[in-house]
Amino acid sequence: MELAVEAKQLVKVYGQGVRALDGVDLSVEQGKTFALLGPNGAGKTTLMRIFTTQIRPTSGEARVCGLDVVRDGAKVRKIIGYVPQEMSVWTDLSGYENLLIYAKIYGIPRGTRARLLDEVLSKLGMKGAAKALVRTYSGGMIRRLEIASALLIRPKVLFLDEPTIGLDPSARKAVWMELGKFKEGDGVTIFFNTHYMDEADLYAEEIGIINEGKVVTVGTAAELKRSVGGEIITLSIAGNPFVPERLRSLESVEDVILAEEEVRVVVKDAEAALPRVLEGLRQDGVSVVRAAITKPTLDDVFLKYAGTRFEAGGRVGEVRQMRRMIRRG
Amino acid sequence: MSLSALWAMWELELRRLRHDRLELYTRAVQPLLWIGVFGPIMGSIRAIPTGGVPYTSFITPGVLIQSTTFVSIFYGLTIVWERESGILKKLLVTPASRASLVVGRAMAAGVRAIFQALVIVPIALLVGVRFYPNPLYLLGALGVIFLSSGGFAALSMLVASFLKTRERFMGIGQALTFPLFFASNALYPVAMMPRALQVFAQVNPMSYVVDAVRSLTITGNVSQLGLDLLAILAFDLVMFAIASVSFRRIIE
């Protein structure tokens, strides 16, 4: 089957020598909902801007539905929808007018335009608010309007850059419910960037993890978690320096990950392994202050493949920026 | 170049104006001072040869053009704002060509400029300016304003593609408009200027715009109109071309 999105050894170096993408290999099948998960500055937005033909890669290849984004940029733009991270509607127009203007820019013929807008607005449940200026909308409504305008041309691939950034959980849920409706109807491929792990976990059929310009692993949430191992015993330790080799030699232990003051021991059956792990540490003179058992999360997956913790730094700043944009109107 | 995208940009601007016209009125204060205060006072000393036209009437087209050019030049600010928000990114990902985005947005400034002119004309009438009584000529003048505003807006988009932040742009907007205004035939005939300035006035597109609008609205002498229109058209085309090429820069 033709791939919806494909990247081969994709590199982007910005003018100042910043290597934003460092050889990305990626493929997403048609009809999938794919999440590109990574911390801020990992290269998510750069990758999406290349796929959406806004900027050119320094080297390597990027394709959307088989079309090269550099050579066939104009063709690519006819089959994709895109919602940037920042607000992309005019706040001094009404919701209806925004859709109307975008429909005209897309060149949707007059005959089908009115019906299409009506259909989209009722699907969104926004018919009541359609005449109000967008500056009176909530963040969630603005996002839904943006998604609607990106879907006007019934794209084959919908690119969403941080679709729910700055939204509260209920607004977030509403956004994804809308996306679900459109997906059911049109079978569109959804490619979204996020730094919210739970968002990727909940809504993506497949997740790619990106860090420092490289896609380090791809799989379903379940696959990725399984790849970390079964279950995790997290230990806070004190006393002697910790030597992971002894734990690794224990029969039931699959992996040992060190993270700051914590030790994460990956095992199949945490309840059974815990006594043996504690015993092993006691023999080394390492005392355990606290022990907890957790099932793996995407955070653990990230830690395993990226080698660092998933940092939420900068998130507050982005949210503030988003709010400012909405207010500015 | 897709025409539907061009029309959509103009419609966008019209709809914006329908929702909020305050800016048109506040921007009319400065022209009011020029033709209500500066004109009559300067005119009373009769120091400037205007070819028999009352001084206030002489400068009215200049003040009109200064004001509409201001609108166009500051249109670049809209583009800077749209760059900070996601609108520009989104527009670039639509099937509309980059050239049609640039020309469409630039000419949208022309839509705004026409309405700005329509706010100023009644003020001029109140002050006692007598316009040349030919409605076709007046319509033609609006056409000239529309056309030339596109070129100035493209110039400002070009500047915006280098500056990228609104703070920097604010200063440049002023620094661009006033030299164009003072080194043109808006307030005094070019012949009165020092030699060097005269050379500049010859290549200053605003001189041609003012001349065209003055001939259509005040003197009725349209012998130079063809040349003026040619100069304006050339200015537009050059600006559209350069702005389209440099438009890539604005999003990087």
Coordinates of C-alpha atoms in Angstrom, one line a residue:
Chain A
M1 CA 0.0 0.0 0.0
E2 CA 1.1 3.5 -0.7
L3 CA 2.5 5.2 2.4
A4 CA 0.7 8.4 3.6
V5 CA 3.9 9.9 5.0
E6 CA 7.5 8.9 4.4
A7 CA 10.9 10.3 5.3
K8 CA 14.3 8.9 4.4
Q9 CA 17.5 10.2 6.0
L10 CA 15.9 13.6 6.3
V11 CA 18.2 16.3 7.6
K12 CA 17.5 20.0 8.2
V13 CA 20.2 22.4 9.2
Y14 CA 19.0 25.9 9.9
G15 CA 21.0 29.0 8.8
Q16 CA 22.7 29.4 12.2
G17 CA 24.1 25.8 12.0
V18 CA 21.3 24.4 14.2
R19 CA 20.8 20.7 13.2
A20 CA 17.1 20.4 13.8
L21 CA 16.7 17.1 12.0
D22 CA 19.6 14.6 12.0
G23 CA 18.6 11.9 9.6
V24 CA 14.9 11.1 10.2
D25 CA 13.6 7.8 8.9
L26 CA 9.8 7.4 9.2
S27 CA 6.8 5.8 7.4
V28 CA 3.2 6.1 8.2
E29 CA 0.5 4.0 6.5
Q30 CA -2.6 5.5 5.1
G31 CA -5.6 5.7 7.4
K32 CA -3.6 5.6 10.6
T33 CA -3.6 8.1 13.4
F34 CA 0.1 8.7 14.0
A35 CA 1.6 10.7 16.9
L36 CA 5.1 12.1 16.8
L37 CA 6.0 12.4 20.5
G38 CA 8.9 14.3 21.8
P39 CA 10.0 17.1 24.1
N40 CA 10.2 20.7 22.9
G41 CA 13.0 21.3 20.5
A42 CA 13.2 17.7 19.4
G43 CA 12.4 18.6 15.8
K44 CA 8.7 17.8 15.6
T45 CA 7.7 21.1 14.1
T46 CA 10.6 21.2 11.7
L47 CA 9.6 17.8 10.4
M48 CA 6.0 18.8 10.0
R49 CA 6.9 22.0 8.2
I50 CA 8.9 20.0 5.7
F51 CA 6.0 17.6 5.1
T52 CA 3.7 20.5 4.6
T53 CA 6.1 22.1 2.1
Q54 CA 6.7 25.2 4.1
I55 CA 10.5 24.7 4.3
R56 CA 12.9 22.6 2.3
P57 CA 15.0 19.8 3.8
T58 CA 18.8 20.2 3.7
S59 CA 19.2 16.7 2.5
G60 CA 17.2 13.4 2.4
E61 CA 13.8 12.7 1.1
A62 CA 10.2 13.4 2.3
R63 CA 7.1 12.2 0.6
V64 CA 3.4 12.6 1.2
C65 CA 1.2 10.0 -0.5
G66 CA 4.1 9.2 -2.8
L67 CA 4.7 12.8 -3.8
D68 CA 8.0 14.4 -3.2
V69 CA 7.5 17.5 -1.0
V70 CA 10.2 19.5 -2.8
R71 CA 9.5 18.6 -6.4
D72 CA 5.7 18.2 -6.2
G73 CA 5.0 20.8 -3.5
A74 CA 2.0 22.2 -5.3
K75 CA 0.4 18.8 -5.7
V76 CA 1.1 17.9 -2.0
R77 CA -0.7 21.1 -0.9
K78 CA -3.8 20.0 -2.7
I79 CA -4.1 16.8 -0.7
I80 CA -3.1 17.9 2.8
G81 CA -4.8 19.7 5.6
Y82 CA -2.7 21.5 8.2
V83 CA -3.3 23.1 11.6
P84 CA -0.3 24.9 12.9
Q85 CA 0.6 25.1 16.6
E86 CA -0.3 28.8 16.8
M87 CA -3.7 30.2 16.1
S88 CA -4.5 30.2 12.4
V89 CA -7.9 31.9 12.2
W90 CA -8.8 35.6 11.9
T91 CA -10.2 36.7 15.3
D92 CA -11.8 39.8 13.9
L93 CA -14.1 37.7 11.7
S94 CA -16.9 35.3 12.6
G95 CA -16.4 31.5 12.6
Y96 CA -18.5 31.2 9.5
E97 CA -16.6 33.9 7.7
N98 CA -13.3 32.2 8.5
L99 CA -14.5 29.0 6.9
L100 CA -15.9 30.9 3.9
I101 CA -12.6 32.7 3.2
Y102 CA -10.6 29.5 3.6
A103 CA -13.0 27.7 1.3
K104 CA -12.5 30.4 -1.3
I105 CA -8.8 30.3 -1.0
Y106 CA -8.9 26.6 -1.4
G107 CA -10.9 27.2 -4.6
I108 CA -13.9 25.1 -3.5
P109 CA -16.6 25.8 -6.2
R110 CA -19.5 28.1 -5.3
G111 CA -22.1 25.4 -5.9
T112 CA -20.8 23.1 -3.1
R113 CA -19.5 25.7 -0.8
A114 CA -22.6 26.6 1.2
R115 CA -23.6 23.0 1.7
L116 CA -20.1 22.1 2.7
L117 CA -19.9 24.9 5.3
D118 CA -23.3 24.0 6.7
E119 CA -22.3 20.4 7.0
V120 CA -19.0 21.2 8.7
L121 CA -20.6 23.6 11.1
S122 CA -23.3 21.2 12.2
K123 CA -20.8 18.4 12.6
L124 CA -18.8 20.7 14.9
G125 CA -22.0 21.6 16.8
M126 CA -21.1 25.3 16.1
K127 CA -24.0 26.5 14.1
G128 CA -25.1 28.7 17.0
A129 CA -21.8 30.4 17.4
A130 CA -21.0 30.6 13.7
K131 CA -22.0 34.2 13.5
A132 CA -20.1 35.4 16.5
L133 CA -16.6 36.9 16.2
V134 CA -13.9 34.3 16.8
R135 CA -12.4 36.5 19.5
T136 CA -15.3 35.6 21.7
Y137 CA -14.6 31.8 21.3
S138 CA -12.9 29.6 23.8
G139 CA -9.5 28.0 23.0
G140 CA -11.2 24.7 22.4
M141 CA -13.7 26.2 20.0
I142 CA -11.0 28.0 18.1
R143 CA -9.1 24.7 17.7
R144 CA -12.2 22.9 16.4
L145 CA -12.8 25.7 13.9
E146 CA -9.2 25.4 12.7
I147 CA -9.5 21.7 12.3
A148 CA -12.8 22.2 10.4
S149 CA -11.2 24.6 8.0
A150 CA -8.3 22.3 7.4
L151 CA -10.7 19.5 6.6
L152 CA -12.7 21.6 4.1
I153 CA -11.0 20.1 1.1
R154 CA -11.2 16.5 2.5
P155 CA -7.5 16.0 2.6
K156 CA -5.8 12.6 2.4
V157 CA -3.5 13.5 5.2
L158 CA -4.2 15.9 8.1
F159 CA -1.2 17.4 9.8
L160 CA -1.8 18.8 13.3
D161 CA 1.0 20.5 15.2
E162 CA 0.4 20.2 18.9
P163 CA -3.4 20.1 18.4
T164 CA -4.4 20.5 22.0
I165 CA -1.7 22.7 23.4
G166 CA -3.0 25.0 26.1
L167 CA -6.4 23.4 26.3
D168 CA -8.0 22.0 29.4
P169 CA -8.7 18.2 29.5
S170 CA -12.4 18.6 28.6
A171 CA -11.7 20.9 25.6
R172 CA -9.0 18.4 24.6
K173 CA -11.4 15.6 24.6
A174 CA -13.9 17.6 22.5
V175 CA -11.2 18.3 19.9
W176 CA -10.4 14.6 19.6
M177 CA -14.1 13.7 19.4
E178 CA -14.4 16.0 16.4
L179 CA -11.3 14.5 14.8
G180 CA -12.8 11.0 15.4
K181 CA -16.0 12.0 13.5
F182 CA -14.1 13.4 10.5
K183 CA -11.8 10.4 10.5
E184 CA -14.7 7.9 10.4
G185 CA -16.3 9.7 7.5
D186 CA -13.3 10.4 5.3
G187 CA -10.7 7.8 6.4
V188 CA -8.1 10.6 6.6
T189 CA -4.6 9.9 7.8
I190 CA -3.9 12.0 10.9
F191 CA -0.3 12.9 11.6
F192 CA 0.1 14.9 14.8
N193 CA 2.9 16.3 16.9
T194 CA 2.6 16.3 20.7
H195 CA 4.6 16.6 23.8
Y196 CA 1.7 15.3 25.9
M197 CA 2.4 11.6 26.5
D198 CA -1.1 10.8 27.5
E199 CA -2.5 12.3 24.3
A200 CA -0.3 10.1 22.2
D201 CA -1.2 7.1 24.4
L202 CA -4.9 7.7 24.2
Y203 CA -5.5 8.8 20.6
A204 CA -2.7 7.5 18.4
E205 CA -2.7 4.1 16.7
E206 CA 1.0 4.4 16.2
I207 CA 3.6 6.5 18.0
G208 CA 7.0 7.7 16.8
I209 CA 9.4 9.0 19.5
I210 CA 11.6 11.8 18.4
N211 CA 14.6 13.2 20.3
E212 CA 17.3 15.6 19.2
G213 CA 16.4 15.4 15.6
K214 CA 16.1 11.6 15.3
V215 CA 13.1 9.3 15.4
V216 CA 14.4 6.8 17.9
T217 CA 11.5 4.2 17.8
V218 CA 8.1 3.6 16.3
G219 CA 5.3 1.3 17.4
T220 CA 1.9 1.1 18.9
A221 CA 1.6 2.3 22.5
A222 CA 1.3 -1.3 23.7
E223 CA 4.3 -2.5 21.6
L224 CA 6.5 0.3 22.9
K225 CA 5.6 -0.3 26.5
R226 CA 6.1 -4.0 26.0
S227 CA 9.5 -3.2 24.5
V228 CA 10.5 -1.6 27.8
G229 CA 9.7 -4.8 29.6
G230 CA 6.8 -6.1 31.6
E231 CA 6.6 -4.1 34.8
I232 CA 8.8 -1.7 36.7
I233 CA 10.0 -1.6 40.2
T234 CA 11.0 1.9 41.0
L235 CA 13.4 2.3 44.0
S236 CA 14.6 5.3 45.8
I237 CA 18.0 4.4 47.3
A238 CA 20.6 5.6 49.8
G239 CA 23.8 4.3 51.2
N240 CA 26.6 2.6 49.2
P241 CA 27.1 3.5 45.5
F242 CA 24.8 1.5 43.4
V243 CA 26.1 -1.3 41.2
P244 CA 23.6 -2.4 38.6
E245 CA 25.5 -5.5 37.6
R246 CA 24.3 -7.6 40.6
L247 CA 20.7 -6.8 39.9
R248 CA 21.1 -7.5 36.2
S249 CA 22.5 -10.9 37.1
L250 CA 19.3 -11.8 38.9
E251 CA 17.2 -14.3 36.9
S252 CA 13.9 -12.4 36.8
V253 CA 15.4 -9.0 36.0
E254 CA 15.2 -7.9 32.4
D255 CA 16.8 -4.5 32.6
V256 CA 18.0 -1.9 35.0
I257 CA 17.6 1.8 34.2
L258 CA 19.3 4.5 36.3
A259 CA 17.5 7.9 36.5
E260 CA 18.7 10.5 38.8
E261 CA 18.1 9.3 42.4
E262 CA 16.0 6.4 41.2
V263 CA 16.6 2.9 40.0
R264 CA 14.1 1.3 37.7
V265 CA 14.2 -2.4 37.6
V266 CA 12.3 -4.0 34.7
V267 CA 10.8 -7.4 35.4
K268 CA 8.0 -9.6 34.2
D269 CA 6.3 -10.0 37.5
A270 CA 7.0 -7.3 39.9
E271 CA 5.4 -8.8 42.9
A272 CA 7.4 -11.9 42.7
A273 CA 10.7 -10.2 41.9
L274 CA 10.5 -7.5 44.5
P275 CA 11.8 -9.6 47.5
R276 CA 14.8 -10.9 45.5
V277 CA 15.7 -7.4 44.3
L278 CA 15.6 -6.0 47.8
E279 CA 17.7 -8.8 49.1
G280 CA 20.3 -8.3 46.4
L281 CA 20.5 -4.6 47.2
R282 CA 20.8 -5.3 50.9
Q283 CA 23.8 -7.5 50.3
D284 CA 25.5 -4.6 48.6
G285 CA 24.8 -2.3 51.5
V286 CA 22.4 -0.2 49.5
S287 CA 19.3 0.7 51.5
V288 CA 16.0 1.2 49.8
V289 CA 14.1 4.2 51.0
R290 CA 11.0 3.7 49.0
A291 CA 9.7 1.1 46.5
A292 CA 6.9 1.3 44.1
I293 CA 5.5 -0.9 41.4
T294 CA 4.4 0.6 38.1
K295 CA 3.2 -0.7 34.8
P296 CA 5.3 0.9 32.0
T297 CA 4.3 4.3 30.6
L298 CA 5.4 6.1 27.5
D299 CA 7.7 8.1 29.8
D300 CA 9.6 4.9 30.4
V301 CA 9.7 4.2 26.7
F302 CA 11.1 7.6 26.2
L303 CA 13.7 7.1 28.8
K304 CA 14.8 3.9 27.3
Y305 CA 15.1 5.1 23.7
A306 CA 16.1 8.7 24.2
G307 CA 18.3 8.1 27.3
T308 CA 16.9 11.1 29.1
R309 CA 13.7 12.1 30.9
F310 CA 10.9 13.7 29.0
E311 CA 11.1 17.3 30.0
A312 CA 8.1 19.5 30.3
G313 CA 10.2 22.6 30.4
G314 CA 9.0 25.5 28.2
R315 CA 5.5 24.2 28.2
V316 CA 4.3 27.0 30.5
G317 CA 5.8 29.5 28.1
E318 CA 4.0 28.0 25.2
V319 CA 0.7 28.0 26.9
R320 CA 1.1 31.6 27.8
Q321 CA 2.0 32.4 24.2
M322 CA -1.1 30.6 23.0
R323 CA -3.3 32.5 25.4
R324 CA -1.8 35.8 24.4
M325 CA -2.6 35.1 20.8
I326 CA -6.2 34.3 21.5
R327 CA -6.5 37.5 23.6
R328 CA -4.8 39.7 21.1
G329 CA -7.7 39.4 18.6
Chain B
M1 CA -2.0 32.4 -10.0
S2 CA -5.5 31.6 -8.7
L3 CA -8.1 34.3 -9.0
S4 CA -10.3 32.8 -6.4
A5 CA -7.5 33.3 -3.8
L6 CA -7.2 37.0 -4.9
W7 CA -10.9 37.6 -4.5
A8 CA -10.9 35.8 -1.2
M9 CA -8.2 38.2 0.2
W10 CA -10.2 41.2 -0.8
E11 CA -13.3 39.8 0.6
L12 CA -11.4 39.1 3.8
E13 CA -10.5 42.8 4.1
L14 CA -14.0 44.0 3.3
R15 CA -15.4 41.7 6.0
R16 CA -12.9 42.9 8.5
L17 CA -13.8 46.5 7.7
R18 CA -17.4 45.7 8.2
H19 CA -16.8 44.4 11.7
D20 CA -14.5 47.2 12.7
R21 CA -14.1 50.6 11.1
L22 CA -12.6 52.5 14.0
E23 CA -9.1 52.5 12.5
L24 CA -10.4 54.3 9.4
Y25 CA -11.7 57.1 11.5
T26 CA -8.7 57.5 13.8
R27 CA -6.4 57.5 10.8
A28 CA -8.5 60.4 9.3
V29 CA -7.3 62.7 12.1
Q30 CA -3.9 63.5 10.6
P31 CA -5.2 64.3 7.2
L32 CA -7.8 66.5 8.8
L33 CA -5.0 68.5 10.4
W34 CA -3.1 68.8 7.1
I35 CA -6.0 70.1 5.1
G36 CA -7.9 71.8 7.9
V37 CA -5.0 73.6 9.6
F38 CA -1.7 73.3 7.7
G39 CA -3.3 74.0 4.3
P40 CA -5.2 77.2 5.1
I41 CA -2.3 78.7 7.1
M42 CA 0.4 77.9 4.5
G43 CA -2.0 79.0 1.8
S44 CA -2.5 82.4 3.3
I45 CA 1.0 83.4 2.7
R46 CA 0.8 82.5 -1.0
A47 CA 4.4 81.5 -1.1
I48 CA 4.0 78.3 -3.1
P49 CA 3.3 78.3 -6.9
T50 CA 0.4 76.0 -7.4
G51 CA -0.7 76.9 -10.9
G52 CA -3.7 78.9 -9.7
V53 CA -5.2 76.2 -7.5
P54 CA -6.0 77.2 -3.9
Y55 CA -3.2 75.7 -1.7
T56 CA -5.5 73.5 0.4
S57 CA -6.9 72.0 -2.8
F58 CA -3.4 71.6 -4.1
I59 CA -2.2 69.5 -1.2
T60 CA -5.5 67.5 -0.8
P61 CA -4.5 64.8 -3.2
G62 CA -1.0 64.6 -1.6
V63 CA -2.5 64.3 1.9
L64 CA -5.0 61.7 0.6
I65 CA -2.2 59.7 -0.9
Q66 CA 0.0 60.1 2.2
S67 CA -2.8 58.7 4.3
T68 CA -3.6 55.8 2.0
T69 CA 0.0 55.0 1.6
F70 CA 0.3 54.9 5.3
V71 CA -2.5 52.3 5.4
S72 CA -0.7 50.2 2.8
I73 CA 2.7 50.5 4.4
F74 CA 1.3 49.5 7.7
Y75 CA -0.4 46.6 6.1
G76 CA 3.0 44.9 6.4
L77 CA 2.3 44.9 10.1
T78 CA -0.7 42.6 9.5
I79 CA 1.6 40.2 7.8
V80 CA 4.0 40.4 10.7
W81 CA 1.1 39.6 13.0
E82 CA 0.0 36.8 10.8
R83 CA 3.5 35.4 10.9
E84 CA 3.5 35.4 14.7
S85 CA 0.2 33.7 14.7
G86 CA -0.2 30.6 12.5
I87 CA -2.2 32.2 9.7
L88 CA 0.7 32.8 7.3
K89 CA 1.9 29.2 7.8
K90 CA -1.5 27.9 7.1
L91 CA -1.9 30.1 4.0
L92 CA 1.4 28.8 2.6
V93 CA 0.1 25.3 2.9
T94 CA -3.0 26.0 0.8
P95 CA -2.9 25.3 -2.9
A96 CA -2.8 29.1 -3.6
S97 CA 0.5 30.1 -5.1
R98 CA 2.9 32.3 -3.2
A99 CA 2.6 35.0 -5.8
S100 CA -1.2 35.0 -5.5
L101 CA -0.9 35.3 -1.8
V102 CA 1.5 38.3 -2.1
V103 CA -0.5 40.0 -4.8
G104 CA -3.8 39.2 -3.1
R105 CA -2.7 40.5 0.3
A106 CA -1.1 43.6 -1.3
M107 CA -4.2 44.5 -3.2
A108 CA -6.3 43.8 -0.1
A109 CA -4.5 46.8 1.3
G110 CA -5.8 48.7 -1.7
V111 CA -9.4 47.8 -0.6
R112 CA -8.7 49.3 2.8
A113 CA -7.0 52.3 1.2
I114 CA -10.1 53.1 -0.9
F115 CA -12.3 53.2 2.2
Q116 CA -9.7 55.4 3.9
A117 CA -10.0 57.8 1.0
L118 CA -13.7 57.7 1.2
V119 CA -13.5 58.8 4.8
I120 CA -11.2 61.7 4.0
V121 CA -13.1 63.1 1.0
P122 CA -16.1 64.4 3.0
I123 CA -13.6 66.1 5.4
A124 CA -12.0 67.9 2.4
L125 CA -15.4 68.9 1.1
L126 CA -16.3 70.4 4.6
V127 CA -13.0 72.3 4.6
G128 CA -14.0 73.8 1.2
V129 CA -11.9 71.9 -1.2
R130 CA -13.5 72.0 -4.6
F131 CA -13.1 68.7 -6.5
Y132 CA -13.1 68.5 -10.3
P133 CA -16.8 67.9 -11.1
N134 CA -16.5 64.7 -13.1
P135 CA -17.7 61.5 -11.4
L136 CA -15.7 59.3 -13.8
Y137 CA -12.5 61.2 -12.9
L138 CA -13.2 60.7 -9.2
L139 CA -13.8 57.0 -9.8
G140 CA -10.6 56.9 -11.8
A141 CA -8.8 58.5 -8.8
L142 CA -10.0 55.7 -6.5
G143 CA -8.7 53.2 -9.1
V144 CA -5.3 54.9 -9.0
I145 CA -5.3 54.8 -5.2
F146 CA -6.3 51.1 -5.3
L147 CA -3.6 50.2 -7.8
S148 CA -0.8 52.2 -6.1
S149 CA -1.6 50.9 -2.7
G150 CA -0.9 47.4 -3.8
G151 CA 2.7 48.4 -4.7
F152 CA 3.2 50.2 -1.4
A153 CA 1.8 47.2 0.5
A154 CA 4.1 44.8 -1.4
L155 CA 7.0 47.1 -0.5
S156 CA 6.0 46.9 3.2
M157 CA 5.7 43.1 2.9
L158 CA 9.2 43.1 1.6
V159 CA 10.3 45.1 4.6
A160 CA 8.3 42.8 6.9
S161 CA 10.1 39.8 5.4
F162 CA 13.4 41.2 6.7
L163 CA 12.2 42.7 10.1
K164 CA 9.9 40.0 11.3
T165 CA 8.9 41.7 14.6
R166 CA 6.3 44.3 15.0
E167 CA 8.4 46.6 17.2
R168 CA 11.0 47.0 14.6
F169 CA 8.4 47.4 11.9
M170 CA 6.6 50.3 13.7
G171 CA 9.7 52.5 13.4
I172 CA 10.4 51.5 9.8
G173 CA 6.8 52.2 8.8
Q174 CA 7.2 55.9 9.7
A175 CA 10.7 56.1 8.3
L176 CA 9.4 54.9 5.0
T177 CA 6.3 57.0 4.6
F178 CA 7.5 60.4 5.5
P179 CA 10.5 60.6 3.2
L180 CA 8.3 59.4 0.3
F181 CA 5.8 62.1 1.3
F182 CA 8.2 65.0 1.7
A183 CA 10.3 64.1 -1.3
S184 CA 7.3 64.1 -3.6
N185 CA 5.1 66.7 -5.2
A186 CA 2.5 66.3 -2.4
L187 CA 3.0 69.6 -0.6
Y188 CA 5.0 71.7 -3.1
P189 CA 6.0 71.4 -6.8
V190 CA 9.1 69.4 -7.4
A191 CA 10.7 72.4 -9.1
M192 CA 11.0 74.1 -5.7
M193 CA 13.2 71.4 -4.2
P194 CA 17.0 71.3 -4.0
R195 CA 18.5 69.5 -7.0
A196 CA 19.3 66.2 -5.3
L197 CA 15.8 65.9 -3.9
Q198 CA 14.4 66.6 -7.3
V199 CA 16.2 63.6 -8.6
F200 CA 14.7 61.5 -5.9
A201 CA 11.3 62.9 -6.5
Q202 CA 11.6 61.8 -10.1
V203 CA 11.9 58.2 -9.1
N204 CA 9.6 58.4 -6.1
P205 CA 6.5 56.5 -7.0
M206 CA 4.4 58.7 -4.7
S207 CA 5.1 61.7 -7.0
Y208 CA 3.4 59.9 -9.9
V209 CA 0.4 58.8 -7.7
V210 CA -0.1 62.3 -6.4
D211 CA 0.2 63.7 -9.9
A212 CA -2.4 61.3 -11.3
V213 CA -4.8 61.8 -8.4
R214 CA -4.3 65.6 -8.5
S215 CA -5.1 65.7 -12.2
L216 CA -8.2 63.6 -11.8
T217 CA -9.6 65.2 -8.7
I218 CA -8.5 68.9 -8.8
T219 CA -7.1 70.2 -12.1
G220 CA -8.9 68.0 -14.6
N221 CA -5.7 68.3 -16.7
V222 CA -5.0 64.6 -17.6
S223 CA -2.2 65.1 -20.2
Q224 CA 0.3 63.4 -17.9
L225 CA -2.0 60.6 -16.8
G226 CA -0.7 58.0 -19.2
L227 CA 2.9 58.4 -17.9
D228 CA 1.7 58.4 -14.3
L229 CA -0.2 55.2 -14.8
L230 CA 2.7 53.6 -16.5
A231 CA 5.0 54.5 -13.7
I232 CA 2.6 53.2 -11.1
L233 CA 2.1 49.9 -13.0
A234 CA 5.8 49.4 -13.3
F235 CA 6.3 50.1 -9.6
D236 CA 3.5 47.6 -8.7
L237 CA 5.0 44.8 -10.9
V238 CA 8.5 45.3 -9.6
M239 CA 7.3 45.3 -6.0
F240 CA 5.1 42.2 -6.5
A241 CA 8.0 40.3 -8.1
I242 CA 10.5 41.2 -5.4
A243 CA 8.0 40.6 -2.5
S244 CA 7.0 37.2 -4.0
V245 CA 10.6 36.1 -4.1
S246 CA 11.5 37.3 -0.7
F247 CA 8.2 35.9 0.8
R248 CA 10.0 32.6 1.5
R249 CA 12.2 34.5 3.9
I250 CA 9.3 35.6 6.1
I251 CA 8.5 32.1 7.2
E252 CA 12.0 30.7 7.7

